[in-house]
């Protein structure tokens, strides 16, 4: 049995370039956080009792109530097609996980071939996903333990503390949990299935390393697809490359793939780092030594898509003033 694959990805904070980062003409300064999402992928080491049963993938998120999802994998070597379907026993849906599995296995099949992928999947996969406590408001947990709402109080909580709620009901803190989750899950699958080498994720590997760039492009695609729109991508970029100065990619690169149903054309020609349409830029950036940024948990998130929509509408309605103001903000950074 192969060893488990563990991949973590950090959250993000955009400290400069808010809204400007949506425009490829401008950049944003994004800082990766110490808080991370973790994905553990293990191969199931025993066959199913029914030899004719489909390959099955189980995904667990132990911090939540009723957070176990089963998926059946149907490989069709003749058609070079793959389907990942939720099991009928699932009590809830997880669009982010489902799309990550479907699209990552599709790409793996294109790279490895159906036979090699089937051998890699063998008897199935067992996947566990967990996020550091800072991704979720811990006010309820602190109150339940009679702990103060301070850094010292938070430090006394156990790692990966249970939220006590179902996934849709959790209060997030805005650190980019969905991007970190998708990035860690996609990267762990690519590594476990040997689509990309582990060396691509080595600390000294350049951002342009082909394996890491492939994981970045695929994570961007899955995250955009799950959210229903092509965003700026700075959160996924931070999850892959850490702190940096980020300039977004042209959204047109993903438009041919932005449909929930499986794309009719291959993924690899579009997702590949060799596709010049992936024109994002990642430039090194580090906070000064001994600098520590802390965020307050206000237990109330903001509706970022709504805010973005209003800013874009204002810029469209008052384009001359909007362009002037954006350029002034850009020059101040």
mmCIF file of C-alpha atoms in Angstrom:
data_model
loop_
_atom_site.group_PDB
_atom_site.id
_atom_site.type_symbol
_atom_site.label_atom_id
_atom_site.label_comp_id
_atom_site.label_asym_id
_atom_site.label_seq_id
_atom_site.Cartn_x
_atom_site.Cartn_y
_atom_site.Cartn_z
ATOM 1 C CA UNK A 1 0.000 0.000 0.000
ATOM 2 C CA UNK A 2 1.310 3.467 -0.856
ATOM 3 C CA UNK A 3 1.983 5.905 1.959
ATOM 4 C CA UNK A 4 -0.620 8.591 2.665
ATOM 5 C CA UNK A 5 -0.125 11.915 0.921
ATOM 6 C CA UNK A 6 -0.464 15.040 3.062
ATOM 7 C CA UNK A 7 -0.636 18.515 1.536
ATOM 8 C CA UNK A 8 -1.335 21.780 3.313
ATOM 9 C CA UNK A 9 -2.177 25.163 1.821
ATOM 10 C CA UNK A 10 -2.283 28.527 3.603
ATOM 11 C CA UNK A 11 -5.036 31.087 3.823
ATOM 12 C CA UNK A 12 -4.635 34.636 2.548
ATOM 13 C CA UNK A 13 -4.928 38.297 3.396
ATOM 14 C CA UNK A 14 -4.970 40.911 0.636
ATOM 15 C CA UNK A 15 -3.274 43.890 2.273
ATOM 16 C CA UNK A 16 -3.172 46.170 -0.787
ATOM 17 C CA UNK A 17 -4.943 46.247 -4.119
ATOM 18 C CA UNK A 18 -8.486 45.405 -3.061
ATOM 19 C CA UNK A 19 -10.796 45.533 -6.111
ATOM 20 C CA UNK A 20 -7.852 46.751 -8.214
ATOM 21 C CA UNK A 21 -6.615 43.162 -8.317
ATOM 22 C CA UNK A 22 -9.625 42.305 -10.491
ATOM 23 C CA UNK A 23 -8.023 44.297 -13.317
ATOM 24 C CA UNK A 24 -4.929 42.794 -15.004
ATOM 25 C CA UNK A 25 -3.548 46.328 -15.291
ATOM 26 C CA UNK A 26 -2.999 46.395 -11.524
ATOM 27 C CA UNK A 27 -1.461 44.152 -8.890
ATOM 28 C CA UNK A 28 -2.346 43.201 -5.343
ATOM 29 C CA UNK A 29 -0.142 42.448 -2.353
ATOM 30 C CA UNK A 30 -1.295 39.145 -0.889
ATOM 31 C CA UNK A 31 0.108 37.646 2.301
ATOM 32 C CA UNK A 32 -0.248 33.964 3.108
ATOM 33 C CA UNK A 33 -1.279 33.120 6.655
ATOM 34 C CA UNK A 34 0.133 30.771 9.253
ATOM 35 C CA UNK A 35 -3.278 29.060 9.278
ATOM 36 C CA UNK A 36 -3.533 26.244 6.768
ATOM 37 C CA UNK A 37 -5.890 23.669 5.292
ATOM 38 C CA UNK A 38 -4.736 20.048 5.266
ATOM 39 C CA UNK A 39 -5.715 17.197 2.975
ATOM 40 C CA UNK A 40 -4.691 13.604 3.678
ATOM 41 C CA UNK A 41 -5.174 11.121 0.831
ATOM 42 C CA UNK A 42 -4.813 7.406 1.591
ATOM 43 C CA UNK A 43 -5.264 4.445 -0.711
ATOM 44 C CA UNK A 44 -7.758 1.836 0.479
ATOM 45 C CA UNK A 45 -5.738 -1.359 0.960
ATOM 46 C CA UNK A 46 -8.498 -3.946 0.686
ATOM 47 C CA UNK A 47 -10.918 -4.746 -2.138
ATOM 48 C CA UNK A 48 -14.647 -4.202 -1.815
ATOM 49 C CA UNK A 49 -16.691 -7.305 -0.870
ATOM 50 C CA UNK A 50 -18.426 -7.063 -4.236
ATOM 51 C CA UNK A 51 -15.829 -7.378 -6.985
ATOM 52 C CA UNK A 52 -18.159 -5.658 -9.449
ATOM 53 C CA UNK A 53 -18.638 -2.602 -7.221
ATOM 54 C CA UNK A 54 -17.332 0.719 -8.571
ATOM 55 C CA UNK A 55 -14.225 2.383 -7.212
ATOM 56 C CA UNK A 56 -15.260 4.483 -4.234
ATOM 57 C CA UNK A 57 -13.795 7.629 -2.702
ATOM 58 C CA UNK A 58 -14.701 8.666 0.826
ATOM 59 C CA UNK A 59 -14.161 12.272 1.920
ATOM 60 C CA UNK A 60 -14.420 13.282 5.574
ATOM 61 C CA UNK A 61 -14.323 16.658 7.275
ATOM 62 C CA UNK A 62 -14.280 15.736 10.975
ATOM 63 C CA UNK A 63 -14.702 19.311 12.215
ATOM 64 C CA UNK A 64 -18.328 19.344 11.068
ATOM 65 C CA UNK A 65 -21.520 17.444 11.782
ATOM 66 C CA UNK A 66 -22.667 14.995 9.069
ATOM 67 C CA UNK A 67 -19.615 15.743 6.943
ATOM 68 C CA UNK A 68 -18.875 12.445 5.204
ATOM 69 C CA UNK A 69 -19.328 12.164 1.451
ATOM 70 C CA UNK A 70 -18.992 9.044 -0.693
ATOM 71 C CA UNK A 71 -18.391 9.126 -4.440
ATOM 72 C CA UNK A 72 -18.455 6.351 -7.033
ATOM 73 C CA UNK A 73 -15.832 6.524 -9.762
ATOM 74 C CA UNK A 74 -16.689 5.047 -13.146
ATOM 75 C CA UNK A 75 -13.791 4.723 -15.579
ATOM 76 C CA UNK A 76 -14.542 3.976 -19.219
ATOM 77 C CA UNK A 77 -11.243 3.148 -20.961
ATOM 78 C CA UNK A 78 -12.945 2.719 -24.329
ATOM 79 C CA UNK A 79 -14.300 6.265 -24.291
ATOM 80 C CA UNK A 80 -11.419 7.691 -22.237
ATOM 81 C CA UNK A 81 -14.106 9.104 -19.972
ATOM 82 C CA UNK A 82 -14.518 9.251 -16.209
ATOM 83 C CA UNK A 83 -17.513 9.998 -14.023
ATOM 84 C CA UNK A 84 -17.526 10.828 -10.328
ATOM 85 C CA UNK A 85 -21.025 10.544 -8.881
ATOM 86 C CA UNK A 86 -22.213 11.205 -5.312
ATOM 87 C CA UNK A 87 -23.355 8.056 -3.523
ATOM 88 C CA UNK A 88 -27.073 7.759 -2.816
ATOM 89 C CA UNK A 89 -26.345 7.521 0.914
ATOM 90 C CA UNK A 90 -24.942 11.071 1.091
ATOM 91 C CA UNK A 91 -27.071 13.285 3.319
ATOM 92 C CA UNK A 92 -25.677 16.537 1.901
ATOM 93 C CA UNK A 93 -23.884 17.907 -1.135
ATOM 94 C CA UNK A 94 -20.400 19.376 -1.272
ATOM 95 C CA UNK A 95 -19.990 21.071 -4.626
ATOM 96 C CA UNK A 96 -16.387 22.116 -3.978
ATOM 97 C CA UNK A 97 -15.223 18.588 -3.154
ATOM 98 C CA UNK A 98 -17.266 16.969 -5.920
ATOM 99 C CA UNK A 99 -15.907 19.267 -8.631
ATOM 100 C CA UNK A 100 -12.359 18.919 -7.314
ATOM 101 C CA UNK A 101 -12.585 15.131 -7.547
ATOM 102 C CA UNK A 102 -14.287 15.124 -10.946
ATOM 103 C CA UNK A 103 -11.956 17.568 -12.662
ATOM 104 C CA UNK A 104 -8.730 16.344 -11.031
ATOM 105 C CA UNK A 105 -9.421 12.719 -11.941
ATOM 106 C CA UNK A 106 -10.344 13.809 -15.470
ATOM 107 C CA UNK A 107 -7.022 15.595 -15.829
ATOM 108 C CA UNK A 108 -5.198 12.623 -14.290
ATOM 109 C CA UNK A 109 -6.783 10.322 -16.846
ATOM 110 C CA UNK A 110 -5.616 12.571 -19.675
ATOM 111 C CA UNK A 111 -2.056 12.620 -18.324
ATOM 112 C CA UNK A 112 -1.711 9.010 -17.137
ATOM 113 C CA UNK A 113 -4.164 7.111 -19.313
ATOM 114 C CA UNK A 114 -7.146 5.092 -18.094
ATOM 115 C CA UNK A 115 -5.184 1.966 -17.199
ATOM 116 C CA UNK A 116 -2.578 3.736 -15.082
ATOM 117 C CA UNK A 117 -5.203 5.824 -13.326
ATOM 118 C CA UNK A 118 -7.263 2.736 -12.522
ATOM 119 C CA UNK A 119 -4.177 1.103 -11.032
ATOM 120 C CA UNK A 120 -3.450 4.225 -8.983
ATOM 121 C CA UNK A 121 -6.997 4.354 -7.664
ATOM 122 C CA UNK A 122 -6.881 0.602 -6.993
ATOM 123 C CA UNK A 123 -9.556 -0.133 -4.368
ATOM 124 C CA UNK A 124 -10.439 3.497 -3.779
ATOM 125 C CA UNK A 125 -9.300 6.486 -1.748
ATOM 126 C CA UNK A 126 -9.938 7.726 1.767
ATOM 127 C CA UNK A 127 -9.591 11.514 2.076
ATOM 128 C CA UNK A 128 -9.632 13.645 5.211
ATOM 129 C CA UNK A 129 -9.782 17.452 5.068
ATOM 130 C CA UNK A 130 -9.284 19.778 8.036
ATOM 131 C CA UNK A 131 -8.615 23.472 8.521
ATOM 132 C CA UNK A 132 -6.801 25.290 11.297
ATOM 133 C CA UNK A 133 -9.042 26.895 13.899
ATOM 134 C CA UNK A 134 -8.475 30.422 12.612
ATOM 135 C CA UNK A 135 -10.549 29.768 9.491
ATOM 136 C CA UNK A 136 -13.698 29.673 11.627
ATOM 137 C CA UNK A 137 -15.082 31.896 14.341
ATOM 138 C CA UNK A 138 -14.296 30.294 17.703
ATOM 139 C CA UNK A 139 -16.524 32.474 19.868
ATOM 140 C CA UNK A 140 -18.915 29.608 20.632
ATOM 141 C CA UNK A 141 -16.060 27.241 21.485
ATOM 142 C CA UNK A 142 -14.435 29.791 23.781
ATOM 143 C CA UNK A 143 -17.720 30.458 25.555
ATOM 144 C CA UNK A 144 -18.420 26.732 25.984
ATOM 145 C CA UNK A 145 -15.045 26.310 27.700
ATOM 146 C CA UNK A 146 -15.292 29.541 29.738
ATOM 147 C CA UNK A 147 -12.213 30.862 27.977
ATOM 148 C CA UNK A 148 -11.593 34.550 27.253
ATOM 149 C CA UNK A 149 -11.936 35.849 23.696
ATOM 150 C CA UNK A 150 -8.222 36.585 23.497
ATOM 151 C CA UNK A 151 -5.127 35.120 21.872
ATOM 152 C CA UNK A 152 -4.419 33.232 25.093
ATOM 153 C CA UNK A 153 -7.926 31.795 25.044
ATOM 154 C CA UNK A 154 -7.607 30.707 21.420
ATOM 155 C CA UNK A 155 -4.269 29.052 22.175
ATOM 156 C CA UNK A 156 -6.003 26.761 24.675
ATOM 157 C CA UNK A 157 -8.361 25.294 22.083
ATOM 158 C CA UNK A 158 -7.330 21.902 20.687
ATOM 159 C CA UNK A 159 -6.141 21.843 17.070
ATOM 160 C CA UNK A 160 -8.884 21.289 14.485
ATOM 161 C CA UNK A 161 -11.535 21.784 17.146
ATOM 162 C CA UNK A 162 -14.999 20.609 16.175
ATOM 163 C CA UNK A 163 -17.413 23.354 15.174
ATOM 164 C CA UNK A 164 -20.508 21.510 16.386
ATOM 165 C CA UNK A 165 -22.448 22.567 13.274
ATOM 166 C CA UNK A 166 -23.041 21.432 9.722
ATOM 167 C CA UNK A 167 -20.778 22.869 7.059
ATOM 168 C CA UNK A 168 -23.311 25.398 5.655
ATOM 169 C CA UNK A 169 -23.865 26.844 9.136
ATOM 170 C CA UNK A 170 -20.273 27.603 10.099
ATOM 171 C CA UNK A 171 -19.149 31.208 10.616
ATOM 172 C CA UNK A 172 -15.999 31.850 8.600
ATOM 173 C CA UNK A 173 -13.363 34.489 9.263
ATOM 174 C CA UNK A 174 -12.542 35.402 5.655
ATOM 175 C CA UNK A 175 -9.098 33.824 5.330
ATOM 176 C CA UNK A 176 -9.891 32.100 2.045
ATOM 177 C CA UNK A 177 -10.968 28.711 3.356
ATOM 178 C CA UNK A 178 -12.511 27.529 0.085
ATOM 179 C CA UNK A 179 -9.397 28.404 -1.934
ATOM 180 C CA UNK A 180 -7.074 26.763 0.603
ATOM 181 C CA UNK A 181 -9.311 23.680 0.729
ATOM 182 C CA UNK A 182 -9.467 23.316 -3.056
ATOM 183 C CA UNK A 183 -5.736 23.904 -3.437
ATOM 184 C CA UNK A 184 -4.747 21.351 -0.805
ATOM 185 C CA UNK A 185 -7.215 18.762 -2.151
ATOM 186 C CA UNK A 186 -6.290 19.174 -5.819
ATOM 187 C CA UNK A 187 -2.555 19.182 -5.057
ATOM 188 C CA UNK A 188 -2.804 16.129 -2.794
ATOM 189 C CA UNK A 189 -4.649 14.175 -5.482
ATOM 190 C CA UNK A 190 -2.154 15.160 -8.186
ATOM 191 C CA UNK A 191 0.723 14.048 -5.961
ATOM 192 C CA UNK A 192 -0.903 10.852 -4.705
ATOM 193 C CA UNK A 193 -1.827 9.752 -8.218
ATOM 194 C CA UNK A 194 1.681 10.667 -9.433
ATOM 195 C CA UNK A 195 0.461 13.188 -11.967
ATOM 196 C CA UNK A 196 3.082 15.641 -10.688
ATOM 197 C CA UNK A 197 6.338 14.912 -8.833
ATOM 198 C CA UNK A 198 6.815 15.787 -5.177
ATOM 199 C CA UNK A 199 9.864 17.854 -6.146
ATOM 200 C CA UNK A 200 7.528 20.421 -7.726
ATOM 201 C CA UNK A 201 6.326 21.343 -4.223
ATOM 202 C CA UNK A 202 9.746 21.485 -2.582
ATOM 203 C CA UNK A 203 10.373 24.722 -0.629
ATOM 204 C CA UNK A 204 13.086 25.782 -3.066
ATOM 205 C CA UNK A 205 11.094 24.910 -6.197
ATOM 206 C CA UNK A 206 10.412 27.965 -8.374
ATOM 207 C CA UNK A 207 6.854 29.189 -8.811
ATOM 208 C CA UNK A 208 7.175 28.377 -12.501
ATOM 209 C CA UNK A 209 7.910 24.688 -11.794
ATOM 210 C CA UNK A 210 5.641 22.794 -14.170
ATOM 211 C CA UNK A 211 4.026 20.559 -11.545
ATOM 212 C CA UNK A 212 3.229 23.407 -9.178
ATOM 213 C CA UNK A 213 1.981 25.583 -12.031
ATOM 214 C CA UNK A 214 -0.290 22.744 -13.181
ATOM 215 C CA UNK A 215 -1.711 22.438 -9.661
ATOM 216 C CA UNK A 216 -2.227 26.211 -9.583
ATOM 217 C CA UNK A 217 -4.083 26.299 -12.888
ATOM 218 C CA UNK A 218 -6.281 23.338 -11.984
ATOM 219 C CA UNK A 219 -7.078 24.738 -8.530
ATOM 220 C CA UNK A 220 -7.960 28.100 -10.088
ATOM 221 C CA UNK A 221 -10.296 26.342 -12.506
ATOM 222 C CA UNK A 222 -12.026 24.202 -9.879
ATOM 223 C CA UNK A 223 -12.407 27.128 -7.481
ATOM 224 C CA UNK A 224 -13.882 29.366 -10.184
ATOM 225 C CA UNK A 225 -16.220 26.601 -11.330
ATOM 226 C CA UNK A 226 -17.445 25.924 -7.788
ATOM 227 C CA UNK A 227 -18.086 29.632 -7.210
ATOM 228 C CA UNK A 228 -19.789 30.054 -10.565
ATOM 229 C CA UNK A 229 -17.529 32.837 -11.816
ATOM 230 C CA UNK A 230 -13.926 33.577 -12.748
ATOM 231 C CA UNK A 231 -12.581 35.640 -9.863
ATOM 232 C CA UNK A 232 -9.240 37.378 -9.538
ATOM 233 C CA UNK A 233 -7.555 34.219 -8.249
ATOM 234 C CA UNK A 234 -5.302 35.868 -5.664
ATOM 235 C CA UNK A 235 -6.545 33.512 -2.930
ATOM 236 C CA UNK A 236 -5.616 30.347 -4.837
ATOM 237 C CA UNK A 237 -2.341 31.944 -5.886
ATOM 238 C CA UNK A 238 -1.478 32.632 -2.236
ATOM 239 C CA UNK A 239 -2.363 29.036 -1.368
ATOM 240 C CA UNK A 240 0.159 27.778 -3.953
ATOM 241 C CA UNK A 241 2.905 30.395 -3.922
ATOM 242 C CA UNK A 242 2.704 32.061 -0.496
ATOM 243 C CA UNK A 243 3.101 35.821 -0.041
ATOM 244 C CA UNK A 244 3.693 37.751 -3.255
ATOM 245 C CA UNK A 245 2.717 40.582 -5.539
ATOM 246 C CA UNK A 246 -0.052 39.145 -7.700
ATOM 247 C CA UNK A 247 -1.311 40.143 -11.133
ATOM 248 C CA UNK A 248 -4.304 38.186 -12.310
ATOM 249 C CA UNK A 249 -4.679 36.007 -15.405
ATOM 250 C CA UNK A 250 -6.986 36.852 -18.295
ATOM 251 C CA UNK A 251 -10.401 35.378 -17.361
ATOM 252 C CA UNK A 252 -10.899 34.302 -20.980
ATOM 253 C CA UNK A 253 -8.562 31.345 -20.459
ATOM 254 C CA UNK A 254 -11.209 29.540 -18.383
ATOM 255 C CA UNK A 255 -14.383 30.581 -20.165
ATOM 256 C CA UNK A 256 -14.503 27.465 -22.412
ATOM 257 C CA UNK A 257 -14.610 25.286 -19.272
ATOM 258 C CA UNK A 258 -17.075 27.241 -17.137
ATOM 259 C CA UNK A 259 -19.988 24.819 -17.237
ATOM 260 C CA UNK A 260 -21.027 22.453 -14.453
ATOM 261 C CA UNK A 261 -21.289 19.505 -16.796
ATOM 262 C CA UNK A 262 -18.072 17.728 -17.721
ATOM 263 C CA UNK A 263 -16.393 19.534 -20.638
ATOM 264 C CA UNK A 264 -16.542 17.829 -24.008
ATOM 265 C CA UNK A 265 -12.994 18.856 -24.901
ATOM 266 C CA UNK A 266 -9.844 17.774 -23.024
ATOM 267 C CA UNK A 267 -8.777 19.770 -19.983
ATOM 268 C CA UNK A 268 -5.020 19.490 -20.363
ATOM 269 C CA UNK A 269 -4.530 21.805 -23.381
ATOM 270 C CA UNK A 270 -6.240 24.606 -21.439
ATOM 271 C CA UNK A 271 -5.002 23.835 -17.913
ATOM 272 C CA UNK A 272 -1.417 23.110 -18.967
ATOM 273 C CA UNK A 273 1.254 25.629 -17.887
ATOM 274 C CA UNK A 274 2.392 25.528 -21.512
ATOM 275 C CA UNK A 275 -0.779 27.406 -22.434
ATOM 276 C CA UNK A 276 0.436 30.994 -22.851
ATOM 277 C CA UNK A 277 -3.029 32.313 -21.972
ATOM 278 C CA UNK A 278 -2.138 31.743 -18.308
ATOM 279 C CA UNK A 279 -0.532 35.167 -18.096
ATOM 280 C CA UNK A 280 -0.684 35.762 -14.329
ATOM 281 C CA UNK A 281 2.411 37.173 -12.640
ATOM 282 C CA UNK A 282 3.823 36.232 -9.245
ATOM 283 C CA UNK A 283 6.544 38.522 -7.899
ATOM 284 C CA UNK A 284 8.315 37.876 -4.585
ATOM 285 C CA UNK A 285 7.167 39.785 -1.521
ATOM 286 C CA UNK A 286 7.926 39.389 2.175
ATOM 287 C CA UNK A 287 6.827 41.271 5.238
ATOM 288 C CA UNK A 288 9.659 42.983 7.135
ATOM 289 C CA UNK A 289 11.400 40.821 9.753
ATOM 290 C CA UNK A 290 9.606 40.486 13.111
ATOM 291 C CA UNK A 291 6.373 41.841 11.622
ATOM 292 C CA UNK A 292 3.221 40.179 12.885
ATOM 293 C CA UNK A 293 -0.219 40.795 11.423
ATOM 294 C CA UNK A 294 -3.282 39.861 13.461
ATOM 295 C CA UNK A 295 -6.915 39.842 12.385
ATOM 296 C CA UNK A 296 -9.892 40.301 14.673
ATOM 297 C CA UNK A 297 -12.756 37.810 14.658
ATOM 298 C CA UNK A 298 -15.845 39.994 14.301
ATOM 299 C CA UNK A 299 -18.075 36.938 13.764
ATOM 300 C CA UNK A 300 -19.687 38.568 10.750
ATOM 301 C CA UNK A 301 -18.452 38.068 7.221
ATOM 302 C CA UNK A 302 -18.953 40.303 4.216
ATOM 303 C CA UNK A 303 -20.561 39.357 0.935
ATOM 304 C CA UNK A 304 -17.521 39.844 -1.275
ATOM 305 C CA UNK A 305 -19.252 39.039 -4.604
ATOM 306 C CA UNK A 306 -21.907 41.654 -3.814
ATOM 307 C CA UNK A 307 -19.278 44.250 -2.925
ATOM 308 C CA UNK A 308 -17.302 43.476 -6.067
ATOM 309 C CA UNK A 309 -20.438 43.757 -8.192
ATOM 310 C CA UNK A 310 -21.201 47.202 -6.792
ATOM 311 C CA UNK A 311 -17.651 48.439 -7.373
ATOM 312 C CA UNK A 312 -17.627 47.148 -10.938
ATOM 313 C CA UNK A 313 -21.007 48.742 -11.624
ATOM 314 C CA UNK A 314 -19.783 52.072 -10.254
ATOM 315 C CA UNK A 315 -16.656 51.879 -12.389
ATOM 316 C CA UNK A 316 -18.756 51.133 -15.465
ATOM 317 C CA UNK A 317 -21.270 53.912 -14.770
ATOM 318 C CA UNK A 318 -18.571 56.494 -14.033
ATOM 319 C CA UNK A 319 -15.692 55.109 -16.064
ATOM 320 C CA UNK A 320 -13.627 58.290 -16.334
ATOM 321 C CA UNK A 321 -13.674 59.040 -12.622
ATOM 322 C CA UNK A 322 -13.289 55.360 -11.773
ATOM 323 C CA UNK A 323 -10.201 54.974 -13.947
ATOM 324 C CA UNK A 324 -8.639 58.121 -12.461
ATOM 325 C CA UNK A 325 -9.285 57.000 -8.886
ATOM 326 C CA UNK A 326 -7.931 53.512 -9.536
ATOM 327 C CA UNK A 327 -4.753 54.932 -11.021
ATOM 328 C CA UNK A 328 -4.305 57.231 -8.017
ATOM 329 C CA UNK A 329 -4.715 54.300 -5.618
ATOM 330 C CA UNK A 330 -2.293 52.247 -7.699
ATOM 331 C CA UNK A 331 0.359 54.968 -7.505
ATOM 332 C CA UNK A 332 0.047 55.103 -3.713
ATOM 333 C CA UNK A 333 1.007 51.475 -3.148
#
